[in-house]
Short mmCIF file of C-alpha atoms and ligand atoms in Angstrom, two decimals:
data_model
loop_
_atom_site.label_atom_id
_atom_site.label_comp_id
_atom_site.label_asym_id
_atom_site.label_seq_id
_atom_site.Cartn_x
_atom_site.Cartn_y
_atom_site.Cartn_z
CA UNK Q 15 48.73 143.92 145.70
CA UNK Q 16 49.34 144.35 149.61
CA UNK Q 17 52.69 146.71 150.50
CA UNK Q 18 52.06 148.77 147.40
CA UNK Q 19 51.08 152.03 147.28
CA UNK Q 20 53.01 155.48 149.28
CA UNK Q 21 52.36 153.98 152.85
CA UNK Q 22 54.78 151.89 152.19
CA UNK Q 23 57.44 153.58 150.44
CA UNK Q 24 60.54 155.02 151.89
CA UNK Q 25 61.23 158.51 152.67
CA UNK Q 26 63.85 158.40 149.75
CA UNK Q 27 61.37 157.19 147.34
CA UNK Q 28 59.08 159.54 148.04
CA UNK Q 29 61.28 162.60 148.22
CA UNK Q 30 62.92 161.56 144.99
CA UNK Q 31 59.63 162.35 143.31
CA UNK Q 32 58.68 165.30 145.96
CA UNK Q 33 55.61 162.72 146.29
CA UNK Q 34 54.88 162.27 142.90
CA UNK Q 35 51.92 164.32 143.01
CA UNK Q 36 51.08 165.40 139.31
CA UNK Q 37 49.72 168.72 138.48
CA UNK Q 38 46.43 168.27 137.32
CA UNK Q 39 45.36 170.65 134.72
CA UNK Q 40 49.13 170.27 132.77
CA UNK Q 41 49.77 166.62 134.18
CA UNK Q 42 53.07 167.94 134.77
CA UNK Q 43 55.59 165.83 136.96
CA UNK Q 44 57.21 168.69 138.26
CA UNK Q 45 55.03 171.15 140.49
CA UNK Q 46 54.46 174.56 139.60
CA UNK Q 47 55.60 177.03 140.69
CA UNK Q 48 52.55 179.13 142.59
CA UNK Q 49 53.62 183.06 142.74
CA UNK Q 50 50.22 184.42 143.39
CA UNK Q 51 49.88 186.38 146.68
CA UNK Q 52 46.27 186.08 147.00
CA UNK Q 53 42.96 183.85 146.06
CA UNK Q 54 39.58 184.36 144.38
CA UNK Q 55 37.33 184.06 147.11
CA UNK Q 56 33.87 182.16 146.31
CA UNK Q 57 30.54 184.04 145.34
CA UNK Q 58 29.09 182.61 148.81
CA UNK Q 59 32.01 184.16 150.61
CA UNK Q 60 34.27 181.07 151.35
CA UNK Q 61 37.54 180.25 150.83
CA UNK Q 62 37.14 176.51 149.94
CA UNK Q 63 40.39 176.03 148.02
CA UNK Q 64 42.34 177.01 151.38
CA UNK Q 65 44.10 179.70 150.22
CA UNK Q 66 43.37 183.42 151.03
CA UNK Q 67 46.47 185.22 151.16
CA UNK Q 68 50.35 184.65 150.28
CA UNK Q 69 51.78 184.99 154.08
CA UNK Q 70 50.15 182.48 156.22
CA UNK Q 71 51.58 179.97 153.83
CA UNK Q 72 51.36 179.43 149.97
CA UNK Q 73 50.85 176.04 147.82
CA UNK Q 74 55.08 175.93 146.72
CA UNK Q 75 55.90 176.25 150.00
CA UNK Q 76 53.02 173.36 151.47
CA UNK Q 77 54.45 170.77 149.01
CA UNK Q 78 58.19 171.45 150.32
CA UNK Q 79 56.55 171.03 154.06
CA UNK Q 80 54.89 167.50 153.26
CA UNK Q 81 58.24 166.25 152.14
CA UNK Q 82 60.08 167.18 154.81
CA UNK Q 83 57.09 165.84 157.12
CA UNK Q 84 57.84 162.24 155.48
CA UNK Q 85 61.40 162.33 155.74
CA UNK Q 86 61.47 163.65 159.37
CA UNK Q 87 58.55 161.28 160.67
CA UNK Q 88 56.98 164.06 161.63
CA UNK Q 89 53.25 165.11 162.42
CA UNK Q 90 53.73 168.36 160.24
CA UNK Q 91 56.71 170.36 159.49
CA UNK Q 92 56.73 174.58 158.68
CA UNK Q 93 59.00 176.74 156.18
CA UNK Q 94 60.51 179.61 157.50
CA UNK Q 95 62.36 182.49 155.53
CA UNK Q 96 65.48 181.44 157.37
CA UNK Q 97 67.22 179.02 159.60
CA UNK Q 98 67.09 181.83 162.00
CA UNK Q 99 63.37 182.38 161.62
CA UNK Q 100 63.02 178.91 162.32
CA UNK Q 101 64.84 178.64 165.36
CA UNK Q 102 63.69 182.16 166.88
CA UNK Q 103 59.97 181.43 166.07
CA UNK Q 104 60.44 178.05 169.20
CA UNK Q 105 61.62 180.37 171.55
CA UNK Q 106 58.97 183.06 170.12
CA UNK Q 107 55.86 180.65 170.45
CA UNK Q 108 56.86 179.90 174.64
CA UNK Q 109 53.69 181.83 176.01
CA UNK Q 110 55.32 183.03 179.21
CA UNK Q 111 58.80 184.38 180.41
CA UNK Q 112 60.60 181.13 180.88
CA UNK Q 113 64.13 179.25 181.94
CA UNK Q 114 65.41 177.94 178.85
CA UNK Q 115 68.31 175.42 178.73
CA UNK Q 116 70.28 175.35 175.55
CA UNK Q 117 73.59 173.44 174.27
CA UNK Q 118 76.47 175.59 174.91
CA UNK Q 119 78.37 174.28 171.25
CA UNK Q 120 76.18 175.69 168.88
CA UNK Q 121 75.57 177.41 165.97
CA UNK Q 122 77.51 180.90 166.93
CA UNK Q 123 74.24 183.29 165.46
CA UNK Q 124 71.15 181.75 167.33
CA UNK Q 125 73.70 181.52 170.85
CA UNK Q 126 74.04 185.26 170.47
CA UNK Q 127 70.26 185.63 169.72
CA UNK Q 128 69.37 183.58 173.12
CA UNK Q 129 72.07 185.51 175.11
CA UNK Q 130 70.73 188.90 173.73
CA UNK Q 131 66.58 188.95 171.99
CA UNK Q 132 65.99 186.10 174.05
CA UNK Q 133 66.98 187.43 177.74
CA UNK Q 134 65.21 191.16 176.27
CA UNK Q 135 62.34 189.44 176.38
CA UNK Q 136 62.33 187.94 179.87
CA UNK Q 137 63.80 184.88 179.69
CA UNK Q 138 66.40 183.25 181.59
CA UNK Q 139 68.56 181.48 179.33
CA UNK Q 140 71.50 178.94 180.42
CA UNK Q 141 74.21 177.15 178.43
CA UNK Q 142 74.90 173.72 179.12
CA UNK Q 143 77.44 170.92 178.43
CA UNK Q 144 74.36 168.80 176.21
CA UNK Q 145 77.02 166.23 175.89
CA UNK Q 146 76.65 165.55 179.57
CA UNK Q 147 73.20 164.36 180.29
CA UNK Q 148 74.40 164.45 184.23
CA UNK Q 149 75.04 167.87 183.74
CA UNK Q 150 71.80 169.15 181.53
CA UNK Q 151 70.21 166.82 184.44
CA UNK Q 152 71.61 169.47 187.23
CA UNK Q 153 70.45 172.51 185.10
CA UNK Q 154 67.14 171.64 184.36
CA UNK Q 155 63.92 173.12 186.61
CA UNK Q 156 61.33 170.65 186.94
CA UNK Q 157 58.28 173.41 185.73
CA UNK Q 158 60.06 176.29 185.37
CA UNK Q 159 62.33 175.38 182.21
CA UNK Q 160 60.52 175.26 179.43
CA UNK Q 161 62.35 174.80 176.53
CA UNK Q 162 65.48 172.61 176.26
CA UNK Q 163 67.37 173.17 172.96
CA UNK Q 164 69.89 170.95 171.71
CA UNK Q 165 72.37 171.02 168.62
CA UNK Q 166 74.25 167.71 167.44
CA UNK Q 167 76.57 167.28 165.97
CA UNK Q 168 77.34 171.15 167.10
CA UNK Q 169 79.02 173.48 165.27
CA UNK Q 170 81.61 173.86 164.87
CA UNK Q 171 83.48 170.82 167.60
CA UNK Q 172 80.58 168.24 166.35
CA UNK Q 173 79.91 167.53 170.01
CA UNK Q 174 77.36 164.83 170.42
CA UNK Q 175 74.27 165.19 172.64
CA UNK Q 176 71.97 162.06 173.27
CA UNK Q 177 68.51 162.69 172.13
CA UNK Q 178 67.05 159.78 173.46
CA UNK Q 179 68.42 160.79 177.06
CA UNK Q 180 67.90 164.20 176.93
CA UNK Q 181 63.96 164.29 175.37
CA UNK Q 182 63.34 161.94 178.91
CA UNK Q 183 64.81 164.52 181.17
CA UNK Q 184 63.02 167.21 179.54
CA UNK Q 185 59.72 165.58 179.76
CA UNK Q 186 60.34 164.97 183.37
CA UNK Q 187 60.72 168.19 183.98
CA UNK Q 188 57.77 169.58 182.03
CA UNK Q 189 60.08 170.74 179.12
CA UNK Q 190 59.98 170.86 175.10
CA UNK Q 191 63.18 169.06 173.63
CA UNK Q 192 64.19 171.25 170.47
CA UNK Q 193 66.80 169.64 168.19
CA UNK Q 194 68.75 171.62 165.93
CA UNK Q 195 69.77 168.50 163.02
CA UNK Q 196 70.69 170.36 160.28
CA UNK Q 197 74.10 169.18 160.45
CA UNK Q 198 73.24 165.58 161.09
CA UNK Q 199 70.37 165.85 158.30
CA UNK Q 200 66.84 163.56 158.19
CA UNK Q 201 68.78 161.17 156.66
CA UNK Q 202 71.29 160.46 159.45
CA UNK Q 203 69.16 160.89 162.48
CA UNK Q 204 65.58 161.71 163.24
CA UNK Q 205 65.33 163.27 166.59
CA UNK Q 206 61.63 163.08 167.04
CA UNK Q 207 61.87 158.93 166.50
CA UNK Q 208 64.05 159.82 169.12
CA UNK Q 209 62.02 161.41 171.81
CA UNK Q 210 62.28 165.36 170.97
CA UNK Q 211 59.33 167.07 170.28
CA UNK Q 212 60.74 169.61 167.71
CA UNK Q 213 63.54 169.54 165.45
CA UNK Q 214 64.50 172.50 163.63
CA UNK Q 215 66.91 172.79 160.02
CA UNK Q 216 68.69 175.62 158.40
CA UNK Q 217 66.99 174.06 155.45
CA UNK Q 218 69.82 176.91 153.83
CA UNK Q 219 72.27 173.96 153.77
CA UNK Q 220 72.08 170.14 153.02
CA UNK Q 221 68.39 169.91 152.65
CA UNK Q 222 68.66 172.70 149.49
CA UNK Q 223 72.18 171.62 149.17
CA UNK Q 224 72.97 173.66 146.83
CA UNK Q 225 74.14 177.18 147.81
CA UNK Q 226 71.18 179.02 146.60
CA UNK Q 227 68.65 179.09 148.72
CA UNK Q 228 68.25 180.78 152.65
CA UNK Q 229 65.46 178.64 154.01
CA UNK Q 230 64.42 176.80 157.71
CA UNK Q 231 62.34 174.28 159.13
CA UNK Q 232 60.63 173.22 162.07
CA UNK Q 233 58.68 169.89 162.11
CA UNK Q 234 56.71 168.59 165.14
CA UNK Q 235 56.05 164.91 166.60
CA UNK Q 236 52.51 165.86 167.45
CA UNK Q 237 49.53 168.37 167.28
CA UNK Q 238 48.40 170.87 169.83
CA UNK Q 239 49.04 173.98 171.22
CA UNK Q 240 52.60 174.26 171.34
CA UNK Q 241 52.97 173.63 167.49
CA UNK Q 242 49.94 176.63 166.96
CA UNK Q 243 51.48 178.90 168.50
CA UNK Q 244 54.13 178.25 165.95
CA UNK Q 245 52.86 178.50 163.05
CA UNK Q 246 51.02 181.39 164.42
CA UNK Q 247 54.72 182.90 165.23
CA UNK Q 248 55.09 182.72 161.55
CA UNK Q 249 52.03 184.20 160.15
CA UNK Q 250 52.28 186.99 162.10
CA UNK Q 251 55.61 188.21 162.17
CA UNK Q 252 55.78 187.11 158.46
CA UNK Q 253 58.28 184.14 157.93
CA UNK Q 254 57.06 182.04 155.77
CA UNK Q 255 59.07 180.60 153.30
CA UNK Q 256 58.98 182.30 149.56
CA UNK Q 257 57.37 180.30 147.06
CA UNK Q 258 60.35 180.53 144.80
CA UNK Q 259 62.48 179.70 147.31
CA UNK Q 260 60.13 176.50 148.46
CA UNK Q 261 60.61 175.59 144.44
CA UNK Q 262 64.51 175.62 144.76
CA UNK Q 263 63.91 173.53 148.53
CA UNK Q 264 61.76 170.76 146.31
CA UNK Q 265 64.64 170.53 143.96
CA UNK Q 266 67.17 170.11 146.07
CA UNK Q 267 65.30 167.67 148.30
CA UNK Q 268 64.67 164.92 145.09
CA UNK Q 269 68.76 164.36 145.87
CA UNK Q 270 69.02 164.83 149.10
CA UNK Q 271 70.26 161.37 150.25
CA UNK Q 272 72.25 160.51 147.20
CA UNK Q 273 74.28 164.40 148.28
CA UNK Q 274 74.63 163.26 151.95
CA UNK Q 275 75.86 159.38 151.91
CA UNK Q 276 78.67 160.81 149.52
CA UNK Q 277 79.75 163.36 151.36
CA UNK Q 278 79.85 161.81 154.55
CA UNK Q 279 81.83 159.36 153.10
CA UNK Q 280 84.49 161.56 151.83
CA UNK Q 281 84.13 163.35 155.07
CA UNK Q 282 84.94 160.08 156.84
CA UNK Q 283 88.03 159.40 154.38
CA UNK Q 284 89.34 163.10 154.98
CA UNK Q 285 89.01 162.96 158.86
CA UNK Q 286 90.98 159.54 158.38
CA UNK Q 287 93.89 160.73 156.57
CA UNK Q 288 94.25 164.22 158.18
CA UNK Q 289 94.34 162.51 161.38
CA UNK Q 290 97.40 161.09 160.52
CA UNK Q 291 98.82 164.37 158.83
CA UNK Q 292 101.75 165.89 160.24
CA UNK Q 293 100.74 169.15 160.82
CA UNK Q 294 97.46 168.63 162.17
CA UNK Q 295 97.23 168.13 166.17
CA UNK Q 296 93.46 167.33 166.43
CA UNK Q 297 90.43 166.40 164.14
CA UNK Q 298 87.17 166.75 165.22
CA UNK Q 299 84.43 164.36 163.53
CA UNK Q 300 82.12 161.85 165.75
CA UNK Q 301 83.06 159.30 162.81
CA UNK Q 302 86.56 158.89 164.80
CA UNK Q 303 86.29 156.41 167.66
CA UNK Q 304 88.87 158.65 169.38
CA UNK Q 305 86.34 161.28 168.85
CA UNK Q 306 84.55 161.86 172.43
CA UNK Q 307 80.36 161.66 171.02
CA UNK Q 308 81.67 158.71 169.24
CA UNK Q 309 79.85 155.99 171.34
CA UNK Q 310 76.54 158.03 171.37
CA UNK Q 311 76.72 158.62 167.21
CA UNK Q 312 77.41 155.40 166.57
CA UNK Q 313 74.02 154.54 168.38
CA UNK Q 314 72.01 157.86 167.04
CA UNK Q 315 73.32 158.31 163.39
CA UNK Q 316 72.44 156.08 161.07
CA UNK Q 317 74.34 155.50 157.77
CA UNK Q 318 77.36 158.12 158.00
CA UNK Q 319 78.24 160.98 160.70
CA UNK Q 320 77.99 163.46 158.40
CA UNK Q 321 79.89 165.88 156.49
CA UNK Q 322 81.39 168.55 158.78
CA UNK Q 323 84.87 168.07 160.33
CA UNK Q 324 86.78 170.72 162.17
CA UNK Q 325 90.45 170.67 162.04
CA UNK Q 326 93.19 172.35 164.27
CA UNK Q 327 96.47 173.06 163.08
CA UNK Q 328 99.80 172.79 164.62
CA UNK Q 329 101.13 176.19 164.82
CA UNK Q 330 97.91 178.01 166.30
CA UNK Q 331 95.98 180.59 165.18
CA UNK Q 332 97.94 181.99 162.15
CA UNK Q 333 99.41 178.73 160.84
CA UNK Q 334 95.74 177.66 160.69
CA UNK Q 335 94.83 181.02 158.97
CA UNK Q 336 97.50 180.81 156.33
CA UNK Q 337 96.67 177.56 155.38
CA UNK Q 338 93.02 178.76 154.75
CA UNK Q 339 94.54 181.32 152.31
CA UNK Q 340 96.49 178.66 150.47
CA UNK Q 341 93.83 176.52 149.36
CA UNK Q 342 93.01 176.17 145.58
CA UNK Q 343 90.02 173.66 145.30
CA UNK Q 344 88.10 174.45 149.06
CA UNK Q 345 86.22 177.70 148.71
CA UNK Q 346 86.91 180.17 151.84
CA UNK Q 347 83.50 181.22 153.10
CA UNK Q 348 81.10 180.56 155.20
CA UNK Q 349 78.11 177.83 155.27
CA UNK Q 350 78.07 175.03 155.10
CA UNK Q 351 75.48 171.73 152.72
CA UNK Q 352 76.40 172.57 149.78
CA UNK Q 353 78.22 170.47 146.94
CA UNK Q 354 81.13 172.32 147.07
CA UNK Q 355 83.97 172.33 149.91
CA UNK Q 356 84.00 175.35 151.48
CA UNK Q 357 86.68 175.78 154.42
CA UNK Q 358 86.31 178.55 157.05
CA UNK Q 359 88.74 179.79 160.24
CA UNK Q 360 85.88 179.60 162.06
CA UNK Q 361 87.01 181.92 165.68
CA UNK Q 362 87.06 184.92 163.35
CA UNK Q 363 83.34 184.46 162.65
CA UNK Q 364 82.35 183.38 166.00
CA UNK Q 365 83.38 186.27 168.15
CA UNK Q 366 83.69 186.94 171.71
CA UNK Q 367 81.79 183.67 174.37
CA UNK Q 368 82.65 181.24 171.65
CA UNK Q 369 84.07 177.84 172.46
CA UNK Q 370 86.04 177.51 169.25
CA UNK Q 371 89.74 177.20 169.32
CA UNK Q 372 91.86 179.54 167.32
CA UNK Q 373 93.17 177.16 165.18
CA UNK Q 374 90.20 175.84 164.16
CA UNK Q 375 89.33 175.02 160.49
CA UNK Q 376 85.86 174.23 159.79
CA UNK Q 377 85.27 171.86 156.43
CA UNK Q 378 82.21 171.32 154.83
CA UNK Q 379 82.94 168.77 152.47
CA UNK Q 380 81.25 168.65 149.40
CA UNK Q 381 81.01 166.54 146.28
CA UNK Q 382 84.14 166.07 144.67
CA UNK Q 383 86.50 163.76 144.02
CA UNK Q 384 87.87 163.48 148.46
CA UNK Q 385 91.19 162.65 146.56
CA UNK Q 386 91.58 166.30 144.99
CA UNK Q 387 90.13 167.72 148.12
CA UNK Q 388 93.21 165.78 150.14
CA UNK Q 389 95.79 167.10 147.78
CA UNK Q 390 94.28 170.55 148.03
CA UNK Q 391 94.42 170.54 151.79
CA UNK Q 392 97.85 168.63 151.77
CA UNK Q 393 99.88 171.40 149.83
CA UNK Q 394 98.03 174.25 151.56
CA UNK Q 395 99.25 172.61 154.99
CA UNK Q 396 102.44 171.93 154.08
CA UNK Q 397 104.55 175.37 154.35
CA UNK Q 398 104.29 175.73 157.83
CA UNK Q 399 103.04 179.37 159.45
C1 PLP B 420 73.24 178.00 159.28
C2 PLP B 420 72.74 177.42 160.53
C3 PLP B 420 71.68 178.01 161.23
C4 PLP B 420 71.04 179.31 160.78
O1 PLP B 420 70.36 179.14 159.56
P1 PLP B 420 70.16 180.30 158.48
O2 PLP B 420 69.42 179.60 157.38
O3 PLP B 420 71.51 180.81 158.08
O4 PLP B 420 69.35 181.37 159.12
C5 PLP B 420 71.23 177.38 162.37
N1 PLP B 420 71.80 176.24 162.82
C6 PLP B 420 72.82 175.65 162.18
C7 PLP B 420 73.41 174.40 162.73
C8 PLP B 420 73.33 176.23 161.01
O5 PLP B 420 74.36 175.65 160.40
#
């Protein structure tokens, strides 16, 4: 029969049955779980299976990678013990000291790495407005930048950067376009459809999903050097993904859109309502139209805008604070994926150079019922500061 067969499945289809490859010797529909840190060699001296050792890579961890390489269109994709890992590893695998131009909302961690590791190891590292393609335009070197790295939506405003425009004026200018998505998730946008040549997860949120894992990704559009030198990165500062961990990754993955398309939609319904609330003064989510990336994620997310919101609270820094302390259902902490809420003041995390308001809440809405998680963020608004 013609269309049959995994060609032409969809990416939910086949990460619903991570692939529905069988385990031969068990026929087992779930894969195994492969702990083993090394491999029999053969009595001629070969390694035919393609395993030698546990840190290059391992067989959990492979099967995790080809799912993610479906979902994100991708060439190939690579684990990484953390989001961090992931993310460090790009700027790692450059193979000179180079100009690298990077969104200036981002993730508050990897901004710190670039303005500290980064510059230690001779590279010149600038921030940019990435919502402002004029702007990234001014900034950019034709052949000295190197390395353009993008978040969207970025935590923790959700600011919008165009993929599609940005990946051209990086390739003008000789650059890599790196996409942090782990916020918008395969399912919502795939950057390198897109143009970028990288995109990176902190596979520690919606991909697992589920609180319980500390994993990253980076998938490629294409073979070659560049993407070596990555993996090599990996192998030999040793951060590759667990095999355990890789297990948890499948798991979560087999759900992945079903988790997402919910909780963007009760992300949209919250960011609806507390817009009208009387003791918010802004919310921050590109589903908004008043939201300024609004135009640009209506054309670059597909299916929902995903699940983080930011709100700020009338009353500044400590009104926004004590409502944090009032909620019941949210859970304060940090992260974000999971399927439960989790609310955060976000400037006390972030630190000094951050571009996050004081009365910033960031909400990671997971999957219950949006109506309890209104009435829990209703009566922990409601006593003023
Ligand atoms: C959490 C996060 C990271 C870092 O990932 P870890 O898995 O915590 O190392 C990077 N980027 C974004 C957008 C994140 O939310």
């Amino acid at each position: 029969m013609p269309n049959q067969g995994p060609a032409n499945w969809k990416p939910s289809t086949l990460a619903a049955q991570a692939l529905g490859l069988i385990e031969p010797a068990t026929k087992a529909v779930v894969a195994p779980l492969h702990l083993t840190t090394t491999f029999i060699r053969d009595a001629d001296n070969q390694y035919r299976a393609g395993y030698a050792y546990g840190r290059p890579d391992n067989a959990t961890t492979r099967h995790a990678e080809a799912v993610l390489a479906v979902i994100e269109k991708a060439h190939e994709a690579a684990l990484f013990a953390s989001g961090m890992a992931a993310a460090t590893a790009i700027v790692l695998s450059l193979s000179e000291p180079s100009h690298i131009l990077a969104s200036e909302v981002m993730y508050w961690a990897f901004r710190h790495w670039l303005r500290t590791e980064a510059v230690r190891l001779g590279h010149k590292v600038d921030f940019v407005d990435s919502t402002d393609p004029a702007a990234l335009s001014a900034a950019i070197k034709p052949g000295t930048t190197k390395l353009v790295y993008i978040e969207t939506p970025g935590n923790p405003l959700w600011t919008i950067s165009d993929i599609a425009a940005i990946a051209a004026l990086a390739h003008d200018a000789g650059a890599l376009l790196a996409v942090d998505s782990t916020v918008a998730t395969p399912i919502f946008t795939r950057p390198l459809e897109l143009g970028a040549d990288l995109v990176m997860h902190s596979a520690s949120k919606y991909l697992n999903g589920h609180s319980d894992v500390i994993a990253g990704m980076v998938a490629t559009a294409r073979a070659g050097e560049a993407w070596d030198r990555i993996k090599a990165v990996r192998t030999q500062f040793g951060a590759v993904l667990g095999p355990f961990e890789a297990w948890l990754l499948l798991r979560g993955l087999r759900t992945l859109e079903v988790r997402v398309k919910r909780q963007a939609a009760s992300a949209m319904l919250l960011a609806t309502r507390l817009a009208n609330h009387g003791r918010v003064a802004q919310v921050l989510y590109p589903g908004l139209p008043e939201h300024s990336g609004h135009d640009v994620a209506q054309r670059q997310m597909r299916g929902g805008f995903g699940a983080m919101l930011s709100v700020r609270v009338k009353g500044g820094e400590s009104a926004a604070i004590a409502a944090a302390a009032r909620v019941q259902l949210w859970k304060r902490a940090t992260s974000l994926g999971g399927v439960e809420s989790l609310i955060e003041h976000r400037a006390s995390v972030e630190g000094a150079n951050s571009p996050c308001p004081p009365d910033l809440l960031r909400l990671s809405v997971g999957l219950e019922d949006p109506d309890d998680l209104m009435r829990d963020l209703d009566q922990a608004l409601m006593h003023g500061p």
